[in-house]
Coordinates of C-alpha atoms in Angstrom, one line a residue:
M1 CA 46.7 -13.2 24.2
Q2 CA 48.3 -16.1 26.1
A3 CA 47.8 -14.4 29.4
I4 CA 44.0 -14.0 29.0
Y5 CA 43.4 -17.2 27.0
P6 CA 42.3 -19.3 30.1
F7 CA 39.8 -16.6 31.1
I8 CA 38.4 -16.4 27.5
L9 CA 38.1 -20.2 27.5
I10 CA 36.2 -20.3 30.7
I11 CA 33.8 -17.6 29.5
H12 CA 33.4 -19.5 26.2
L13 CA 32.6 -22.8 28.1
F14 CA 30.1 -21.1 30.4
C15 CA 28.3 -19.6 27.4
A16 CA 28.3 -22.9 25.6
I17 CA 26.9 -24.7 28.7
I18 CA 24.1 -22.2 29.0
F19 CA 23.3 -22.2 25.3
L20 CA 23.3 -26.0 24.8
G21 CA 21.5 -26.5 28.1
Y22 CA 18.7 -24.2 27.1
L23 CA 18.4 -26.0 23.7
F24 CA 18.5 -29.4 25.4
F25 CA 15.7 -28.4 27.7
D26 CA 13.7 -26.9 24.9
V27 CA 14.1 -29.8 22.5
V28 CA 14.2 -32.8 24.8
I29 CA 12.6 -32.0 28.2
F30 CA 10.0 -29.3 27.5
P31 CA 7.8 -31.3 25.0
N32 CA 6.9 -33.7 27.9
I33 CA 5.3 -30.8 29.8
K34 CA 2.6 -30.5 27.1
R35 CA 2.0 -34.2 27.1
I36 CA 1.8 -34.6 30.9
F37 CA 0.3 -31.3 32.1
G38 CA -1.8 -30.2 29.0
E39 CA -1.8 -27.4 26.6
E40 CA -2.7 -24.6 29.1
V41 CA 0.1 -25.3 31.5
S42 CA 2.5 -25.9 28.6
S43 CA 1.6 -22.6 27.0
K44 CA 2.1 -20.6 30.2
A45 CA 5.4 -22.3 30.9
S46 CA 6.6 -21.8 27.3
K47 CA 5.8 -18.1 27.5
A48 CA 7.6 -17.7 30.8
I49 CA 10.7 -19.6 29.7
S50 CA 10.8 -17.9 26.3
A51 CA 10.6 -14.5 27.8
R52 CA 13.8 -15.2 29.8
G53 CA 15.5 -17.1 27.0
V54 CA 15.0 -14.2 24.5
K55 CA 17.0 -12.0 26.9
I56 CA 19.7 -14.4 27.8
M57 CA 20.4 -16.4 24.6
P58 CA 21.5 -13.6 22.3
L59 CA 24.0 -12.6 25.0
C60 CA 25.3 -16.2 25.2
V61 CA 25.6 -16.4 21.4
L62 CA 27.4 -13.1 21.3
G63 CA 29.7 -14.3 24.1
L64 CA 30.4 -17.5 22.1
L65 CA 31.1 -15.5 19.0
I66 CA 33.5 -13.0 20.6
T67 CA 35.4 -15.5 22.7
G68 CA 35.4 -18.1 19.9
G69 CA 36.9 -15.6 17.6
M70 CA 39.5 -14.6 20.1
M71 CA 40.5 -18.2 20.6
L72 CA 40.4 -18.9 16.9
S73 CA 43.1 -16.3 16.3
N74 CA 45.4 -18.3 18.5
Y75 CA 45.3 -21.3 16.1
I76 CA 44.5 -19.9 12.7
N77 CA 46.2 -16.8 11.4
T78 CA 48.7 -15.6 8.7
N79 CA 51.6 -16.9 10.7
S80 CA 50.3 -20.4 11.6
G81 CA 48.4 -21.0 8.3
W82 CA 44.8 -22.1 7.7
F83 CA 44.8 -25.8 6.7
D84 CA 48.3 -26.9 7.7
T85 CA 47.4 -29.2 10.6
N86 CA 44.5 -31.5 11.5
L87 CA 43.6 -29.2 14.4
Q88 CA 43.1 -26.3 12.0
K89 CA 41.0 -28.4 9.6
L90 CA 38.7 -29.6 12.4
L91 CA 38.6 -26.1 13.9
L92 CA 37.4 -24.6 10.6
I93 CA 34.7 -27.3 10.3
K94 CA 33.7 -26.3 13.8
V95 CA 33.6 -22.6 12.8
F96 CA 31.5 -23.4 9.8
L97 CA 28.9 -25.3 12.0
A98 CA 28.9 -22.4 14.5
L99 CA 28.4 -19.9 11.7
V100 CA 25.3 -21.9 10.6
I101 CA 23.9 -21.5 14.1
I102 CA 24.8 -17.8 14.2
L103 CA 23.1 -17.3 10.8
M104 CA 19.9 -19.0 12.1
V105 CA 20.0 -16.9 15.3
A106 CA 20.5 -13.7 13.2
I107 CA 17.5 -14.6 11.0
S108 CA 15.4 -15.4 14.0
L109 CA 16.3 -12.1 15.9
T110 CA 15.8 -10.0 12.7
Y111 CA 12.3 -11.4 12.2
A112 CA 11.4 -11.1 15.9
F113 CA 12.7 -7.6 16.6
I114 CA 12.9 -5.8 13.3
L115 CA 10.3 -7.3 11.0
K116 CA 7.9 -8.3 13.9
K117 CA 7.0 -11.5 12.0
P118 CA 7.4 -15.2 12.8
S119 CA 10.8 -16.4 11.7
P120 CA 11.0 -18.9 8.9
V121 CA 13.5 -20.9 10.9
R122 CA 11.5 -20.9 14.2
K123 CA 10.4 -24.6 13.9
I124 CA 13.9 -26.0 13.1
I125 CA 16.3 -23.6 14.8
H126 CA 16.5 -25.4 18.2
P127 CA 16.7 -29.0 16.9
V128 CA 19.3 -28.1 14.3
A129 CA 21.3 -25.9 16.7
I130 CA 21.5 -28.7 19.3
V131 CA 22.6 -31.3 16.7
L132 CA 25.2 -28.8 15.4
G133 CA 26.2 -27.9 18.9
F134 CA 26.7 -31.6 19.7
F135 CA 29.1 -32.0 16.7
I136 CA 30.9 -28.7 17.7
V137 CA 31.6 -30.1 21.2
I138 CA 32.8 -33.4 19.7
L139 CA 35.1 -31.5 17.3
A140 CA 36.4 -29.3 20.1
K141 CA 37.5 -32.4 21.9
L142 CA 38.9 -34.2 18.8
M143 CA 40.9 -31.2 17.7
F144 CA 43.6 -31.8 20.3
F145 CA 43.8 -35.6 19.8
V146 CA 44.0 -35.9 16.0

């Protein structure tokens, strides 16, 4: 695992950048389009962006999940314990926050593709995910300094 760890980390970081960048755009930047250009332009732009986002974002989440799990096994396992160090404690908090995001994504995708209904988390998923993502990034940096 040590030989491929740097590559896994780079893939994880790229997926995180794409994921959080999309969320940032959707939550912070995109609402101004409706206000400045009106409902018609906003609706067309939203449909175009969402069509691409629906294809890319599940792959990014899957990439984050797989690479995160691979990296997690490096710091938390039966040999190194679960709650022995501050790094492990912060890492498990980070994992919990990521699992909340993954649960919301799974609910959203299930409703969209299987049930063909509007998701019950559709209005809150992006704002909640960007806040949780912000805390995940902070925890990722703190883990190695605490």
